[in-house]
Short mmCIF file of C-alpha atoms in Angstrom, two decimals:
data_model
loop_
_atom_site.label_atom_id
_atom_site.label_comp_id
_atom_site.label_asym_id
_atom_site.label_seq_id
_atom_site.Cartn_x
_atom_site.Cartn_y
_atom_site.Cartn_z
CA MET A 1 -11.33 0.11 -54.84
CA VAL A 2 -15.89 1.47 -55.50
CA THR A 3 -15.16 0.21 -59.98
CA LEU A 4 -14.12 -2.57 -58.32
CA PHE A 5 -16.66 -3.26 -55.68
CA ILE A 6 -19.41 -2.63 -58.41
CA ALA A 7 -18.05 -4.72 -60.85
CA ILE A 8 -18.39 -7.97 -57.90
CA ALA A 9 -21.80 -6.72 -57.40
CA ILE A 10 -22.41 -6.35 -61.46
CA GLY A 11 -21.09 -9.92 -61.79
CA LEU A 12 -22.88 -11.95 -58.18
CA GLY A 13 -25.66 -10.10 -59.81
CA THR A 14 -25.19 -11.86 -62.79
CA MET A 15 -23.62 -14.99 -60.82
CA VAL A 16 -26.58 -15.72 -58.41
CA PRO A 17 -30.74 -17.04 -60.09
CA ARG A 18 -33.86 -14.65 -59.00
CA PRO A 19 -35.72 -17.04 -58.45
CA PHE A 20 -33.21 -18.08 -56.10
CA VAL A 21 -33.34 -22.20 -55.37
CA PHE A 22 -30.52 -24.15 -54.61
CA PHE A 23 -31.32 -26.94 -56.52
CA ASP A 24 -34.31 -27.00 -58.56
CA SER A 25 -34.58 -28.26 -62.73
CA ALA A 26 -37.44 -28.08 -63.06
CA ALA A 27 -36.99 -24.78 -62.43
CA ALA A 28 -33.93 -24.05 -64.28
CA THR A 29 -35.59 -25.57 -67.72
CA VAL A 30 -36.95 -23.21 -69.98
CA GLN A 31 -38.83 -26.74 -72.51
CA PRO A 32 -40.07 -25.96 -75.95
CA GLN A 33 -43.76 -25.69 -76.00
CA GLU A 34 -45.72 -27.64 -79.23
CA SER A 35 -48.03 -23.91 -78.04
CA GLY A 36 -46.08 -21.56 -77.07
CA ARG A 37 -45.57 -17.98 -78.14
CA ARG A 38 -42.53 -16.36 -79.36
CA ILE A 39 -41.03 -14.23 -77.73
CA LEU A 40 -38.34 -11.57 -78.50
CA VAL A 41 -35.43 -9.09 -76.03
CA LEU A 42 -33.23 -6.54 -77.32
CA SER A 43 -30.40 -4.87 -76.56
CA ASN A 44 -27.69 -2.28 -77.62
CA PRO A 45 -25.37 -1.37 -75.41
CA ILE A 46 -27.57 0.68 -72.94
CA HIS A 47 -31.18 -0.33 -72.67
CA THR A 48 -33.30 -3.72 -73.21
CA ASP A 49 -36.91 -3.97 -75.20
CA ILE A 50 -39.53 -7.02 -74.98
CA ALA A 51 -40.52 -8.06 -77.91
CA LEU A 52 -44.82 -9.22 -78.55
CA PRO A 53 -45.90 -10.80 -81.87
CA ALA A 54 -48.75 -7.75 -83.62
CA ASP A 55 -52.04 -10.79 -82.41
CA PRO A 56 -54.35 -10.44 -82.69
CA ASP A 57 -54.59 -10.76 -78.22
CA VAL A 58 -52.41 -8.43 -77.62
CA LEU A 59 -54.07 -5.89 -80.34
CA LYS A 60 -56.65 -6.24 -77.72
CA ARG A 61 -55.07 -6.09 -74.33
CA PHE A 62 -53.82 -2.79 -75.90
CA GLY A 63 -55.72 -1.56 -77.27
CA PHE A 64 -55.53 1.32 -75.42
CA VAL A 65 -52.17 2.27 -77.65
CA SER A 66 -53.57 2.24 -80.81
CA LYS A 67 -56.52 5.00 -79.22
CA ALA A 68 -53.85 7.56 -78.12
CA GLY A 69 -52.98 7.29 -81.55
CA LEU A 70 -50.94 4.41 -82.53
CA GLU A 71 -52.55 2.33 -84.35
CA LEU A 72 -51.39 -1.45 -83.63
CA ASP A 73 -53.08 -2.61 -85.69
CA TYR A 74 -50.95 -1.30 -89.14
CA PRO A 75 -49.62 -3.11 -92.13
CA GLY A 76 -46.17 -4.69 -92.17
CA VAL A 77 -46.33 -4.58 -87.89
CA VAL A 78 -44.74 -8.27 -87.19
CA TRP A 79 -43.83 -7.18 -83.39
CA ILE A 80 -45.66 -4.56 -80.47
CA VAL A 81 -42.09 -3.40 -78.24
CA PHE A 82 -42.46 -2.42 -75.15
CA GLY A 83 -38.91 -0.45 -73.02
CA TRP A 84 -39.50 1.17 -69.99
CA GLY A 85 -37.03 4.09 -68.94
CA SER A 86 -36.68 7.07 -67.71
CA ARG A 87 -38.95 9.67 -69.66
CA SER A 88 -36.25 12.12 -69.95
CA PHE A 89 -32.97 10.06 -70.93
CA TYR A 90 -35.82 8.03 -73.18
CA ILE A 91 -37.82 10.94 -74.82
CA GLU A 92 -34.80 13.86 -75.00
CA THR A 93 -32.65 11.03 -77.03
CA PRO A 94 -34.19 9.83 -79.85
CA THR A 95 -29.33 9.36 -81.04
CA TRP A 96 -26.05 9.69 -79.17
CA SER A 97 -26.02 13.25 -81.38
CA ASP A 98 -28.95 14.57 -79.09
CA LEU A 99 -27.36 13.83 -75.41
CA LYS A 100 -27.31 16.55 -73.44
CA PRO A 101 -26.10 16.65 -69.82
CA GLY A 102 -29.17 17.08 -68.13
CA PRO A 103 -31.18 13.81 -69.11
CA VAL A 104 -28.03 12.24 -68.21
CA LEU A 105 -28.15 13.28 -65.22
CA ASP A 106 -31.94 12.77 -64.09
CA ALA A 107 -31.01 9.10 -65.11
CA LEU A 108 -28.20 8.41 -62.59
CA THR A 109 -29.63 10.16 -59.71
CA TRP A 110 -33.92 10.18 -60.19
CA ASP A 111 -36.58 10.07 -62.41
CA ARG A 112 -39.89 9.77 -63.58
CA SER A 113 -40.49 6.72 -65.70
CA VAL A 114 -42.11 6.13 -69.10
CA MET A 115 -43.60 3.21 -70.73
CA HIS A 116 -42.18 3.47 -75.06
CA VAL A 117 -43.83 1.31 -77.57
CA THR A 118 -42.44 0.95 -80.83
CA ARG A 119 -44.30 -0.74 -83.52
CA VAL A 120 -42.49 -2.49 -86.17
CA GLY A 121 -41.87 -5.52 -89.86
CA SER A 122 -39.72 -8.20 -89.33
CA ILE A 123 -36.25 -8.60 -87.19
CA PRO A 124 -33.71 -11.02 -88.05
CA ILE A 125 -33.33 -14.06 -86.06
CA PRO A 126 -30.98 -15.56 -84.81
CA HIS A 127 -29.77 -11.94 -84.22
CA GLU A 128 -27.09 -11.18 -81.34
CA ARG A 129 -29.00 -8.17 -80.84
CA VAL A 130 -31.92 -10.37 -79.66
CA ARG A 131 -32.78 -13.13 -77.84
CA ALA A 132 -36.00 -15.19 -79.14
CA LEU A 133 -37.52 -17.38 -75.64
CA GLU A 134 -40.15 -19.83 -76.08
CA LEU A 135 -43.35 -19.56 -73.63
CA ALA A 136 -46.08 -20.75 -72.11
CA PRO A 137 -48.97 -19.99 -72.89
CA GLU A 138 -49.79 -19.18 -69.45
CA ALA A 139 -46.52 -17.79 -69.22
CA PHE A 140 -47.06 -15.81 -71.89
CA ASP A 141 -50.55 -14.30 -70.42
CA VAL A 142 -48.88 -13.32 -67.39
CA LEU A 143 -45.95 -10.68 -69.39
CA VAL A 144 -48.44 -9.61 -71.43
CA GLN A 145 -50.70 -7.90 -67.89
CA ARG A 146 -47.30 -7.75 -65.53
CA ILE A 147 -45.72 -5.54 -69.43
CA ALA A 148 -49.67 -3.62 -69.60
CA ASP A 149 -49.53 -3.28 -65.85
CA SER A 150 -46.65 -1.07 -66.18
CA PHE A 151 -48.42 1.23 -66.99
CA GLN A 152 -49.91 4.21 -65.12
CA PRO A 153 -53.02 5.41 -65.76
CA ASP A 154 -54.58 8.26 -65.41
CA ALA A 155 -57.88 9.83 -63.48
CA THR A 156 -60.43 7.68 -66.60
CA GLY A 157 -58.73 4.97 -65.62
CA LEU A 158 -56.53 5.04 -68.54
CA PRO A 159 -53.24 5.19 -70.10
CA GLN A 160 -52.40 8.64 -71.68
CA SER A 161 -49.95 9.11 -73.95
CA ILE A 162 -47.93 12.52 -73.82
CA GLU A 163 -48.38 14.50 -75.93
CA GLY A 164 -45.32 15.26 -78.63
CA GLY A 165 -43.23 12.35 -76.65
CA ALA A 166 -42.09 10.60 -80.49
CA TYR A 167 -39.55 9.86 -82.27
CA GLY A 168 -41.86 9.63 -85.66
CA ALA A 169 -44.78 7.57 -86.55
CA HIS A 170 -43.71 4.15 -85.22
CA ASP A 171 -43.62 4.92 -81.96
CA ILE A 172 -45.28 6.88 -78.47
CA PHE A 173 -44.05 7.01 -75.18
CA PHE A 174 -46.66 6.53 -71.70
CA PRO A 175 -46.83 7.64 -67.79
CA ALA A 176 -45.31 4.88 -66.77
CA LYS A 177 -45.03 3.02 -63.10
CA GLY A 178 -42.64 3.73 -60.23
CA GLY A 179 -39.13 6.44 -60.50
CA PHE A 180 -36.26 5.48 -62.42
CA ASN A 181 -32.83 4.87 -61.56
CA ALA A 182 -28.83 3.70 -62.50
CA PHE A 183 -29.92 0.79 -60.36
CA LEU A 184 -32.64 -0.35 -61.30
CA GLY A 185 -33.74 0.75 -64.31
CA CYS A 186 -34.82 -0.32 -67.61
CA ASN A 187 -33.01 -3.48 -66.86
CA THR A 188 -33.98 -4.69 -63.96
CA TRP A 189 -37.71 -4.33 -65.43
CA THR A 190 -37.14 -6.49 -68.07
CA ALA A 191 -35.64 -9.28 -65.86
CA GLU A 192 -38.92 -8.24 -63.66
CA MET A 193 -41.13 -8.78 -66.93
CA LEU A 194 -39.18 -11.40 -67.21
CA ARG A 195 -39.33 -12.84 -63.59
CA ALA A 196 -43.67 -13.11 -63.49
CA ALA A 197 -42.88 -15.53 -66.61
CA ASN A 198 -41.17 -18.10 -64.94
CA LEU A 199 -37.89 -17.27 -67.08
CA LYS A 200 -34.56 -17.52 -64.50
CA THR A 201 -32.82 -13.97 -64.15
CA GLY A 202 -29.15 -13.09 -62.51
CA PHE A 203 -30.47 -11.28 -59.30
CA TRP A 204 -29.25 -7.70 -60.79
CA THR A 205 -29.24 -6.99 -64.18
CA PRO A 206 -28.57 -3.62 -64.59
CA LEU A 207 -26.97 -3.97 -67.82
CA PRO A 208 -28.01 -6.15 -71.43
CA PHE A 209 -25.63 -7.90 -71.24
CA THR A 210 -25.46 -8.91 -67.54
CA LEU A 211 -29.36 -9.88 -68.34
CA THR A 212 -28.79 -11.84 -71.44
CA TRP A 213 -25.55 -13.66 -69.41
CA SER A 214 -28.44 -15.08 -67.01
CA LEU A 215 -30.94 -16.35 -68.89
CA ASP A 216 -28.21 -18.43 -70.32
CA LEU A 217 -26.76 -19.79 -67.59
CA HIS A 218 -30.03 -19.83 -65.44
CA ASN A 219 -32.43 -21.58 -68.08
CA ARG A 220 -32.01 -24.66 -70.03
CA GLY A 221 -33.71 -25.21 -73.18
#
């Protein structure tokens, strides 16, 4: 019974758009932008990230990342990837072989949140795990600001990186705003960011495939 209820909730969460309108063809359509900005939604079986182009305005807005030790204006960098998630699960599980009961329990119940930033080179498009979206310049600027606002600043007013929090030489972790649980997790954060950029998503998209399906369902273009 519980499994059926969850399945129904996920189905309705995908089918019901957010923001909800009875009919608004303009709001439901993503028009190609001649002077637009491309972003990427990256997904794996449990998690989604947002990739922003490593353009000068993006590098400037996230200059605090470079100051914290991950230089974003780095040779070969094409995209800056942002993800929000459970602090213990995210930091302590760089690969599936590192999976431990404690971080899983934290992610399923409640945990502090973190922002994960990764600098990467070219990303293949098209690809089954990559969704490219074109945004109007104004919507892109709003998205950049909303992602920046997800970082938790310290007493200096700037986000400070988590000591020892990295998988390798090309990523870094920061404290983030908000608490994490399985019902309001990384994929609902991604959906919230995309809605800030005038895209529609499902009302509740806790899984990567529900988010990407809802993007295709509720945004025509």
